[in-house]
Coordinates of C-alpha atoms and ligand atoms in Angstrom, one line a residue:
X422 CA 0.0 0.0 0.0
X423 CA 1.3 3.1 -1.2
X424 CA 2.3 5.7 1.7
X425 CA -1.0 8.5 0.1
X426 CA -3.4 6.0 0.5
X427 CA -2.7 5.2 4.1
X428 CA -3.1 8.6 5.0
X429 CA -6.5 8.9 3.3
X430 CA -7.5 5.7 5.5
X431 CA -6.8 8.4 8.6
X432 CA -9.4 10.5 7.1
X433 CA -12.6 11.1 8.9
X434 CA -16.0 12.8 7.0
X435 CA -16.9 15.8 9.5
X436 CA -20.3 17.9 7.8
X437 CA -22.6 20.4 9.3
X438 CA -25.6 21.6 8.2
X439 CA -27.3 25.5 6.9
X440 CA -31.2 24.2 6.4
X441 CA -33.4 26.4 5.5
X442 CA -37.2 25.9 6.0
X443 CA -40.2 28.0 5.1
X444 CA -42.6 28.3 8.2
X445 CA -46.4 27.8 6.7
X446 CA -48.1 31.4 7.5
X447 CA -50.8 32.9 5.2
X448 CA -48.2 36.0 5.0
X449 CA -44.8 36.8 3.8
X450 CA -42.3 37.9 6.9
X451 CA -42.3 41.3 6.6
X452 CA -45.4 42.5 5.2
X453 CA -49.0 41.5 4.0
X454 CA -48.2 39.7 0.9
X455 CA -49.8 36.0 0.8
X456 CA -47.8 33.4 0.2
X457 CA -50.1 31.0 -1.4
X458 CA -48.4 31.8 -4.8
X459 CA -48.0 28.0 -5.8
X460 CA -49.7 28.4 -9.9
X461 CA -49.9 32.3 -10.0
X462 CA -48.0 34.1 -12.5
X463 CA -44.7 35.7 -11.8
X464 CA -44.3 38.5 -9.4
X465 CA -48.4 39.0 -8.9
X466 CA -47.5 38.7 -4.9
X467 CA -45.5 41.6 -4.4
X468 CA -45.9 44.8 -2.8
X469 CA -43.4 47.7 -1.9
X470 CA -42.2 46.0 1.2
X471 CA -41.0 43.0 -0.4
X472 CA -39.8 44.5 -3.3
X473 CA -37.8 46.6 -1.5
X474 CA -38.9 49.7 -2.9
X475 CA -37.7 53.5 -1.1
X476 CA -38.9 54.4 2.4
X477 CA -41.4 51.3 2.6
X478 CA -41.2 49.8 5.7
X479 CA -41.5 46.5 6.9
X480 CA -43.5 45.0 10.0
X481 CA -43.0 41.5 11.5
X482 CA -46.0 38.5 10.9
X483 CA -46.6 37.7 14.4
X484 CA -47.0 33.8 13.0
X485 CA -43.9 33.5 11.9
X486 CA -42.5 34.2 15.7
X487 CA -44.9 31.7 17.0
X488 CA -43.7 29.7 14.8
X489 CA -39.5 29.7 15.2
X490 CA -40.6 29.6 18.6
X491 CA -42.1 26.4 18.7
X492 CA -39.4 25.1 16.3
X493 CA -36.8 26.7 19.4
X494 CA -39.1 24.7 22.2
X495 CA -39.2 21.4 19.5
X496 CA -35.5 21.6 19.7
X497 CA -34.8 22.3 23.3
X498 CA -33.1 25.8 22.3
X499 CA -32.6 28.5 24.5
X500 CA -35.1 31.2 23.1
X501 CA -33.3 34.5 24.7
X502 CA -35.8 37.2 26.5
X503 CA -34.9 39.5 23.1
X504 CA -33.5 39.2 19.8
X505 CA -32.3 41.2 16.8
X506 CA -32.8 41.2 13.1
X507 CA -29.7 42.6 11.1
X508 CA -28.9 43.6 7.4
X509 CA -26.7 41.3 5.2
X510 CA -25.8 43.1 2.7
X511 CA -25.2 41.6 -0.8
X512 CA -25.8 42.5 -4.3
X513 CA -27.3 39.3 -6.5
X514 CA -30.2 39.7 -8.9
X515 CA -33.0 37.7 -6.7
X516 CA -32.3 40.1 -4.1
X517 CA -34.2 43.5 -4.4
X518 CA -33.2 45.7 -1.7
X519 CA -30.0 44.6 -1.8
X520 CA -30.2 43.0 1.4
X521 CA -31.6 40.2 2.9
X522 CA -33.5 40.6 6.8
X523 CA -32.0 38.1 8.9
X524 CA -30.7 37.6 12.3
X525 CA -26.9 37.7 13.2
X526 CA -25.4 37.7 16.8
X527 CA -29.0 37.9 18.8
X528 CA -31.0 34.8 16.8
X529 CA -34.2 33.7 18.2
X530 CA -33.2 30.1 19.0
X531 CA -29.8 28.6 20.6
X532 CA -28.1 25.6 21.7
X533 CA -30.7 22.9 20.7
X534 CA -30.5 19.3 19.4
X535 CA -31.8 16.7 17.6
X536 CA -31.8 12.7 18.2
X537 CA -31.1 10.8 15.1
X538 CA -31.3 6.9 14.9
X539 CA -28.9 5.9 12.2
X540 CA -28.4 1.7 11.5
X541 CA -30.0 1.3 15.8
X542 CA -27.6 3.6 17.2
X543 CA -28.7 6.8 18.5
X544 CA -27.0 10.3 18.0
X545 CA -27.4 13.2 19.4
X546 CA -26.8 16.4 16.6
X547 CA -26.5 19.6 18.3
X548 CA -28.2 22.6 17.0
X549 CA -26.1 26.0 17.1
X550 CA -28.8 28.4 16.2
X551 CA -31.7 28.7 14.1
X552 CA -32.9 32.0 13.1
X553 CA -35.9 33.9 11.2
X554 CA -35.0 35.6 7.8
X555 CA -37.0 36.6 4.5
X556 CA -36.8 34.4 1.6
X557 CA -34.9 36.3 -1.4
X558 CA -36.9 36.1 -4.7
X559 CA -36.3 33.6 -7.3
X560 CA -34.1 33.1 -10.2
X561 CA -35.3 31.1 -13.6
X562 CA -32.7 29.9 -15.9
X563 CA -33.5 29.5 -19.2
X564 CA -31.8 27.3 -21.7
X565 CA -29.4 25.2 -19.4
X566 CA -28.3 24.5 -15.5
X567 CA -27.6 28.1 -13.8
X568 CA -23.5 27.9 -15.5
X569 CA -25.2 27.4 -19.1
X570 CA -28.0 29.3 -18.9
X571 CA -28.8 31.9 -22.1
X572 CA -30.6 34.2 -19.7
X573 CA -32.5 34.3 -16.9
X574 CA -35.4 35.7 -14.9
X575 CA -36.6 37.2 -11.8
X576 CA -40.0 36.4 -10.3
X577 CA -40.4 38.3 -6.7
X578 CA -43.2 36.1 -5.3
X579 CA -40.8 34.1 -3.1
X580 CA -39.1 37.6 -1.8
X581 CA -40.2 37.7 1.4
X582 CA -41.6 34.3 2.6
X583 CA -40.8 33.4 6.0
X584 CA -37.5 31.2 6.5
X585 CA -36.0 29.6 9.4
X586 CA -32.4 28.7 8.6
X587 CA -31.1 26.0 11.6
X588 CA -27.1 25.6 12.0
X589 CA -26.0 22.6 13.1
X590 CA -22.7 22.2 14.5
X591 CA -20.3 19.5 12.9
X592 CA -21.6 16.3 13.9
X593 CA -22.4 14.6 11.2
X594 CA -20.0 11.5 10.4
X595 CA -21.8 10.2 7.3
X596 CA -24.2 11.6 4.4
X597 CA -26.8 8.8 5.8
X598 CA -26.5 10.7 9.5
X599 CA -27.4 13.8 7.3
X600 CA -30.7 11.8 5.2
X601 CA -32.0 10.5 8.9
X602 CA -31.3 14.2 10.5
X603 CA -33.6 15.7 7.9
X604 CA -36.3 13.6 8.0
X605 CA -36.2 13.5 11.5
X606 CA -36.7 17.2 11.3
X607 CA -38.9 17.3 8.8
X608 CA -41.2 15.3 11.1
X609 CA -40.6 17.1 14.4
X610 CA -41.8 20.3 11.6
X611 CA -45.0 18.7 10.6
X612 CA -45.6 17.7 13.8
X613 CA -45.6 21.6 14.7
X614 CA -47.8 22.1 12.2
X615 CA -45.1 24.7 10.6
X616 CA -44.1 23.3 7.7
X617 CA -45.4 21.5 4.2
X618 CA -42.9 19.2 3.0
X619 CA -45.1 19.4 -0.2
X620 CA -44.8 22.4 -1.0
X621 CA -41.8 22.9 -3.9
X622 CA -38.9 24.2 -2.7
X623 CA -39.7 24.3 1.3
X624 CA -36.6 22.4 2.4
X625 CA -32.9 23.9 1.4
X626 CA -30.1 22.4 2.7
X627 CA -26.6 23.9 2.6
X628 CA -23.7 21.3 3.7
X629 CA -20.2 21.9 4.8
X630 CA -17.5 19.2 4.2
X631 CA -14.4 18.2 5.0
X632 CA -12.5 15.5 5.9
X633 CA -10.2 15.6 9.5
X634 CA -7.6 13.2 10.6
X635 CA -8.7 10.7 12.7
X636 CA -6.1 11.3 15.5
X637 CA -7.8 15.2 15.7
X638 CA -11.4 13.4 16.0
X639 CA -11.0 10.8 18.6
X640 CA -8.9 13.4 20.5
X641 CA -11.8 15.6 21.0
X642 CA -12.6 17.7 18.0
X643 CA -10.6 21.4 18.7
X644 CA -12.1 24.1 17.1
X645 CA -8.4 24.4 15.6
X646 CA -8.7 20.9 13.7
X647 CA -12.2 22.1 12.5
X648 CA -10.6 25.6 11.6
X649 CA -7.8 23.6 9.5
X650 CA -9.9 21.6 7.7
X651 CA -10.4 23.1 4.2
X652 CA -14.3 22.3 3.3
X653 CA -16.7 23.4 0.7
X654 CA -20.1 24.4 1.0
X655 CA -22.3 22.6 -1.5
X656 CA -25.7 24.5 -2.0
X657 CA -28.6 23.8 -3.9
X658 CA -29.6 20.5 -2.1
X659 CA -33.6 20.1 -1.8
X660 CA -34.3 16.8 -0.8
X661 CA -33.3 14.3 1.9
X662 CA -31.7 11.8 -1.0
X663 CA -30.6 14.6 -2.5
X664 CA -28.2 15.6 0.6
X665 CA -26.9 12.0 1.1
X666 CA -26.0 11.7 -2.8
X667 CA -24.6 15.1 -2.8
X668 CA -22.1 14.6 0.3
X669 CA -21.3 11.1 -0.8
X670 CA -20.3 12.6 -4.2
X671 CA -18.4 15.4 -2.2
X672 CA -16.4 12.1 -0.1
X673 CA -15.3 10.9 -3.3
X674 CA -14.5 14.3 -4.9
X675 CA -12.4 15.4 -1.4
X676 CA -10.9 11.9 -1.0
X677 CA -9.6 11.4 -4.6
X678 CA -7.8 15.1 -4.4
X679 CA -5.8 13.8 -1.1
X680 CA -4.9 10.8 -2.6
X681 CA -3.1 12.5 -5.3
X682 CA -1.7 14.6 -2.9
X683 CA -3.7 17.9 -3.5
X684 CA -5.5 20.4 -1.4
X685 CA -9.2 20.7 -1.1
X686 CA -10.2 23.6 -2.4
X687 CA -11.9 26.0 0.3
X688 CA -15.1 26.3 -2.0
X689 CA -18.8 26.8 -2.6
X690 CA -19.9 23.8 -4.9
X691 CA -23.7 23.9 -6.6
X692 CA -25.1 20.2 -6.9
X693 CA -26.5 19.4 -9.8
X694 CA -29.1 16.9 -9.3
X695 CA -29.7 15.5 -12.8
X696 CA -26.1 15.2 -13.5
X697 CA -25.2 13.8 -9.7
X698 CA -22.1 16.3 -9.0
X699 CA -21.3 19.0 -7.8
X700 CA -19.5 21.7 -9.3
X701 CA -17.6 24.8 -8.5
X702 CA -19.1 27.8 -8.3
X703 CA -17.2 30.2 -6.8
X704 CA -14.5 31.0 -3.9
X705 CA -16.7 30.9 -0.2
X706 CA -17.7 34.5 0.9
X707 CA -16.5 35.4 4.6
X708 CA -18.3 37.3 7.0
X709 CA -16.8 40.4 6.2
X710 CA -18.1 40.5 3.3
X711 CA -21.6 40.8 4.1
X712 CA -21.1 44.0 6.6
X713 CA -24.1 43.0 9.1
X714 CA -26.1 45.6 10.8
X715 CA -28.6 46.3 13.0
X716 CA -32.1 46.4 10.9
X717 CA -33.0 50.0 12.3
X718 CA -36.1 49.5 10.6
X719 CA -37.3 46.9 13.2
X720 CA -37.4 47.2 16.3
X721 CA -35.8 44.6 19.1
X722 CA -38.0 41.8 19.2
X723 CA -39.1 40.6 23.2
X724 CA -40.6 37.0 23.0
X725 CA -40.5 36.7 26.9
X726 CA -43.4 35.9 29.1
X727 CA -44.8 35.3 25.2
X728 CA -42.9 32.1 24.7
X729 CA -44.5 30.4 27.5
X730 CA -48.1 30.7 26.8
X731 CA -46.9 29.0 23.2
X732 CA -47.6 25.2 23.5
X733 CA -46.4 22.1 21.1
X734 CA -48.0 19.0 20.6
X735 CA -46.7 15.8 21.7
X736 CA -43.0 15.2 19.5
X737 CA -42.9 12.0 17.4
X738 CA -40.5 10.2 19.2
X739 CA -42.7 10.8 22.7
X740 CA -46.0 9.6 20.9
X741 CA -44.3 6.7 19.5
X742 CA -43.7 5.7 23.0
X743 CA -46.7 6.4 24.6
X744 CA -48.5 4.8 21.6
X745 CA -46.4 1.3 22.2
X746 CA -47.4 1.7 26.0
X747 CA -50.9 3.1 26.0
X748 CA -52.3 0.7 23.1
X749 CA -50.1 -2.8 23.4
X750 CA -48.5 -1.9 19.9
X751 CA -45.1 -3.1 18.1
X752 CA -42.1 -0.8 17.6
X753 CA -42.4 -1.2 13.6
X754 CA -47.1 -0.7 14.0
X755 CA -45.8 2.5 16.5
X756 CA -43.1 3.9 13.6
X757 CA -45.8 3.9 10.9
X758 CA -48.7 5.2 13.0
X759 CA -46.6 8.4 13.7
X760 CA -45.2 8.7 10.7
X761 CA -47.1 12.2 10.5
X762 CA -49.5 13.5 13.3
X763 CA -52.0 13.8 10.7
X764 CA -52.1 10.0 10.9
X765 CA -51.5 9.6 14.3
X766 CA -54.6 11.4 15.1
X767 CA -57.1 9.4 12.5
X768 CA -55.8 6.0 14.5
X769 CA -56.4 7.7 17.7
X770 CA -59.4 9.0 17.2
X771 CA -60.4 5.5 15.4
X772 CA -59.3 4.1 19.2
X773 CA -62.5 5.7 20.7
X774 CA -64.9 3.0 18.5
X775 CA -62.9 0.0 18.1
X776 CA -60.0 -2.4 19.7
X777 CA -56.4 -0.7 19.6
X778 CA -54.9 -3.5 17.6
X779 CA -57.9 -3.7 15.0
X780 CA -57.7 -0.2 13.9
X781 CA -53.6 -0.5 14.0
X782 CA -53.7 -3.3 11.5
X783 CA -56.7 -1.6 9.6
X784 CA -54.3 1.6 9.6
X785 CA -50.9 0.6 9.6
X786 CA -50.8 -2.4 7.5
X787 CA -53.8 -2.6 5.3
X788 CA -54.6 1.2 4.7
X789 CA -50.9 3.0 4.7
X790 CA -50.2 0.4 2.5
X791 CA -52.9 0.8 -0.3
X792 CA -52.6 4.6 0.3
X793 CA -48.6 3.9 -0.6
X794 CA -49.8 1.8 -3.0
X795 CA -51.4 5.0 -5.4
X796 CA -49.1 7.6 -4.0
X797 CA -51.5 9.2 -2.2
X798 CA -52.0 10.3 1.4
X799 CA -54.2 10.5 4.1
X800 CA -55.3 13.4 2.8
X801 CA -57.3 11.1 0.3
X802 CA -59.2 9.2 2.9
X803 CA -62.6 10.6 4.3
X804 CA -62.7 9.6 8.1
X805 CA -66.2 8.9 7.6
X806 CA -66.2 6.5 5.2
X807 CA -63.0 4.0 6.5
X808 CA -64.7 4.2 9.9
X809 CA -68.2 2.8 8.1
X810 CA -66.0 0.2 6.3
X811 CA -64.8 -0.7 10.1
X812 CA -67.7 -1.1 11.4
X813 CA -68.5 -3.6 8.8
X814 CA -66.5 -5.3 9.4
X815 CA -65.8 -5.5 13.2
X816 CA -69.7 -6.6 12.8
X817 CA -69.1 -9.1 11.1
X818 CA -71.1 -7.7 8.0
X819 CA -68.3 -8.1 5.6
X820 CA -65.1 -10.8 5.4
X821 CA -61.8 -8.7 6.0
X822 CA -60.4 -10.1 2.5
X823 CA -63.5 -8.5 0.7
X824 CA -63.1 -5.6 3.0
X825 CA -59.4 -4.7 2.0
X826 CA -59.5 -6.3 -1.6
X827 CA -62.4 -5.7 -2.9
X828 CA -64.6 -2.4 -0.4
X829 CA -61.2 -0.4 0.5
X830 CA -59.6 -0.1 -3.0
X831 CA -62.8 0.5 -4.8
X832 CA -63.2 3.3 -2.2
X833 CA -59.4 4.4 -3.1
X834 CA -60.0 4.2 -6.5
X835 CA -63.3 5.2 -7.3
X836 CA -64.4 7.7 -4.7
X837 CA -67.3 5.5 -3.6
X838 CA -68.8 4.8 0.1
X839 CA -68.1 1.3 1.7
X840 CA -72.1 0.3 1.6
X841 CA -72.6 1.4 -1.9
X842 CA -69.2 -0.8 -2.7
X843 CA -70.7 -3.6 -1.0
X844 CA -74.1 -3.2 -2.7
X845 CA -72.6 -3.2 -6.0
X846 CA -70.8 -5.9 -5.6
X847 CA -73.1 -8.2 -3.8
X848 CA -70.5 -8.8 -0.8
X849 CA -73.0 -9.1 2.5
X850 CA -72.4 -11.8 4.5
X851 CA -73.8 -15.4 3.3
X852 CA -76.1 -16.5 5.8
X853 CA -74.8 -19.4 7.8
X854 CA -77.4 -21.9 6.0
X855 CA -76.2 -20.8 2.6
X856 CA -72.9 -22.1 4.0
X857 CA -74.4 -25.1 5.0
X858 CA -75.7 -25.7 2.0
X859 CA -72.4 -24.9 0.0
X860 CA -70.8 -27.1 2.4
X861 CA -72.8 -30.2 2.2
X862 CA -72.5 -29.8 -1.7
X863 CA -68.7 -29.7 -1.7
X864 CA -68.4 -32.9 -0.2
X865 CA -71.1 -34.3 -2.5
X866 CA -69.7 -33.5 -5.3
X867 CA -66.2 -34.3 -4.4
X868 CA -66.0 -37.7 -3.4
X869 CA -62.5 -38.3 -4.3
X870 CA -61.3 -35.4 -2.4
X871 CA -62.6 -36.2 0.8
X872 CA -61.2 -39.5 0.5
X873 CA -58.0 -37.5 -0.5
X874 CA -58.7 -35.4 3.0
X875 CA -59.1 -38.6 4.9
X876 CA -56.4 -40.3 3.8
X877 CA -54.5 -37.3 5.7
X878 CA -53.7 -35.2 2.4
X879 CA -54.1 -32.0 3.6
X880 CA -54.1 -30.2 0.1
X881 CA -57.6 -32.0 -0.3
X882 CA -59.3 -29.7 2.6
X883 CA -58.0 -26.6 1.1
X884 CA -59.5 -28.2 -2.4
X885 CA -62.8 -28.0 -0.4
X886 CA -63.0 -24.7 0.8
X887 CA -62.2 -23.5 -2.4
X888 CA -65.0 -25.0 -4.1
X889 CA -67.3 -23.4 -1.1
X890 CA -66.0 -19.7 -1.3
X891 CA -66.8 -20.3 -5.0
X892 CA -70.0 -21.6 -4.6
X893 CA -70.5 -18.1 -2.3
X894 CA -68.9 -15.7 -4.8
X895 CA -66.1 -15.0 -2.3
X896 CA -68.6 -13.6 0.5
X897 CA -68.4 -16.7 3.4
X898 CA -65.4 -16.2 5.7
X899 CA -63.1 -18.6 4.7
X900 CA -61.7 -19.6 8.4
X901 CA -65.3 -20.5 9.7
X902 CA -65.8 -22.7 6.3
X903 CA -62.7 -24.7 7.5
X904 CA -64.4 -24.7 10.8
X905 CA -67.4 -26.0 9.4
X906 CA -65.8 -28.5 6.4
X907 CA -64.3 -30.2 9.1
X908 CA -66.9 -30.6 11.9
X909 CA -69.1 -31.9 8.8
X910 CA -66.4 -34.5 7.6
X911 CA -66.4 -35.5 10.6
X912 CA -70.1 -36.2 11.7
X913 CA -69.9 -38.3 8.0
X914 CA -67.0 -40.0 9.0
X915 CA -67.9 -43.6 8.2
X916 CA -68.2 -46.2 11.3
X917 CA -65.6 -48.1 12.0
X918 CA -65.8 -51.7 10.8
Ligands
ADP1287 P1 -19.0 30.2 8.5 O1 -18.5 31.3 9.3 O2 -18.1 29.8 7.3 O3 -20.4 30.3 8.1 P2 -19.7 28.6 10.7 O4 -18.8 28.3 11.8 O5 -20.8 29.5 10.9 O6 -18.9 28.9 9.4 O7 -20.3 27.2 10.3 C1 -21.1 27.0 9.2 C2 -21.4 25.6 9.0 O8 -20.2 24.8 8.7 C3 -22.0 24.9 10.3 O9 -23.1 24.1 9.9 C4 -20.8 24.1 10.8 O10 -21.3 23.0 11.5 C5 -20.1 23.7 9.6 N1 -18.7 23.4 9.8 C6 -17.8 24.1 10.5 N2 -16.6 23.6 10.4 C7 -16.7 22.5 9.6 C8 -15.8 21.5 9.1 N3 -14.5 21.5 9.4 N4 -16.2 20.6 8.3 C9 -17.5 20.6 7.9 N5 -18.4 21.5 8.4 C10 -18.0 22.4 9.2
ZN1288 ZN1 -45.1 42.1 0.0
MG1289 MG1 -22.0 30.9 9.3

């Protein structure tokens, strides 16, 4: 082994994390614009505050406060009695005033964390700070990716939104610590009922990357080793895969310069998601460069003896728990049942009518599944109509294999109520002498399987109840026409001798 590549085996992957979310308010951050723009034409939610025209002035959305604060209380930050908003001053085309509103030294949220489970082991990811700021506008680039693009153009209706951008410090070890961190997140967000992971463009990630000698990280990670580390900031990452294929990219890229005995470039990198790399964009602007400010047209912002009186809901990880405790679930029936509140809430509320572990299966297994199934979500489902198809069949009124074959994806599919389903298709109940009947006929009919079935075949029984769901059209139960197969054999069983 050459001497280069044993000192790239010393090398450990050390990222932190710039994400950016927009909080869900009805209004932009600093002034009465809506932000429902999702379809509208280009700049038709502007105004002079978030176009940054002369002498208009802006005034804070009360939402958006509630909101970093309960991201601040979801993340165990310290939310400080009062906080600042500061210019940062750059010149770019998406940005109209020539500065962005942000936060600097006096953010609203600091020192929180975030448990991530990553392959059963759990990790604890601190949270530096996490801060309000105003969304610049957005850029369109025509005719190729934003280094071949033949022009481009401005649309304002983003200038303005409300962001929260959350720092984390360098603890990530892996891009998959990174894909579990923001989901996780993304989940403790739609828990608060703060975010929509639907909505295009709500989730930003910057990443920082490097690679540090292992001696430095098992030592205790100095600020100096961290410092000395050249890394590159790749931007332009929007989805969870989308970080972890990006940084893994970025291990590759860093650890095939070292090999051949080059330096990492200290660097800002753009992924480029269709292509899978990331490129270089330009040299990584310092602090200086953005000569911060106090925002003098905004006045400090007090959030004490506020912040208390703003409650969250029960986290995911907590309800999970409880869930597992209160209801007699599994770990895996838990996990999916709080995958979002939304669907917590349905199976909880479903609790109040029927048996925990019936409306777990009924939710997690059978109607998560077909729902997963169509790419659609909960969203789909009218509460009304899946409780009805429950009580069908917790009454008996229905088999479950009609139920979820047959009465649940016709509903999925079609739009329809479970009793008109069932009504088209004939799928009440057989009556237990219809059973009988079909029972009494199988046998009849199939002498040679029953001798088959008493000659210990057990392939012949199945035979048997085969030929009695058919003679039903699929509506007798099949586990009560075994029952009842059997019990008949039996009382026909010829006498001995
Ligand atoms: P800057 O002043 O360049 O913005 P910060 O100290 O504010 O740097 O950190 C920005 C981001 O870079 C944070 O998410 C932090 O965790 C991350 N970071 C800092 N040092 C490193 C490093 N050596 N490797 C990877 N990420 C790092
Ligand atoms: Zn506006
Ligand atoms: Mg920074």
């Amino acid at each position: 082994m050459t001497a280069q590549a044993t000192q790239t085996r010393d090398l450990t992957v050390v990222i932190g994390l710039e994400v950016h979310v927009q909080l869900e308010t009805d209004t932009k951050l600093f002034c009465g614009c809506s932000t429902a723009t999702a379809g509208d034409d280009p700049n038709t939610h502007t105004c002079p505050v978030c176009l940054g025209l002369p002498g208009a002035l802006p005034v804070l959305n009360e939402a958006a406060v509630e909101a970093a604060v309960k991201v601040g209380k979801a993340l165990g930050a310290d939310i400080p009695e009062e906080t600042r908003f500061h210019r940062k001053n750059y010149y770019y085309p998406d940005l109209p005033k020539n500065f962005q509103i942000t936060q600097y030294d006096e953010p609203i949220c600091r020192d929180g964390e975030l448990e991530i489970t990553v392959e059963d082991e759990r990790r604890v990811i601190d949270v530096e700070r996490a801060h309000l700021e105003e969304d610049p506008g957005s850029l369109k680039h025509e005719g190729g990716a934003i280094d071949r693009a033949e022009y481009t153009m401005i649309d304002d209706n983003r200038a303005g939104m409300p962001l929260m951008e959350i720092v984390t410090e360098p603890d990530f070890r892996s891009p998959g610590e990174v894909r579990a961190f923001l989901a996780k997140l993304e989940e403790v967000l739609e828990y608060l009922g703060v975010f929509d992971a639907e909505r295009d463009g709500s989730l930003r990630v910057d990443a920082n990357i490097s690679l540090v000698s292992d001696p430095e990280i098992k030592g205790g990670l100095t600020e100096e080793a961290l410092a000395a580390a050249n890394r590159t900031e790749v931007k332009n990452i929007s989805s969870h895969k989308g970080a972890e294929r990006a940084l893994a990219y970025e291990v590759t890229r860093q650890r095939n310069a070292v090999e051949r005995g080059r330096e990492v470039d200290q660097e800002t990198r753009h992924w480029d998601e269709s292509r899978g790399v990331t490129v270089s964009m330009r040299s990584k602007e310092e602090e200086k460069d953005y000569r911060y400010f106090r925002e003098a047209d905004l006045p400090p912002l007090r959030v004490s003896g506020w912040k208390e009186e703003i409650a969250i809901p029960e986290l995911p990880d907590a309800r999970r728990e409880r869930l597992r405790e209160e209801y007699g679930l599994s770990a895996e029936e838990a996990a999916k049942l709080t995958s979002t509140k939304r669907v917590a809430d349905f199976y909880e509320e479903l609790t109040d009518e029927f048996a925990p572990d019936f409306a777990a299966t009924w939710v997690a297994d059978r109607l998560l599944g077909e729902l997963h199934y169509r790419d659609l979500t909960l969203a789909a489902v009218d509460r009304g109509a899946f409780t009805r198809l429950l009580e069908l069949v917790d009454d008996e009124e229905i088999t479950v294999k009609n139920a979820e074959e047959v009465v649940l994806r016709t509903m999925l599919d079609e739009g329809l109520g479970p009793d008109e389903v069932v009504e088209r298709e004939g799928l009440g109940k057989t009556d237990d002498d219809e059973v009988a009947a079909a029972v009494a006929e199988a046998i009849e009919e199939n002498p040679e399987a029953v001798e088959d079935y008493r000659a210990g075949e057990d392939g012949a029984l199945n035979y048997l109840v085969g030929q009695v769901m058919q003679a039903t059209g699929g509506s007798a139960d099949p586990g009560t026409v075994n029952e009842k197969l059997r019990a008949e054999l039996a009382a026909r069983e010829p006498a001995d001798g």
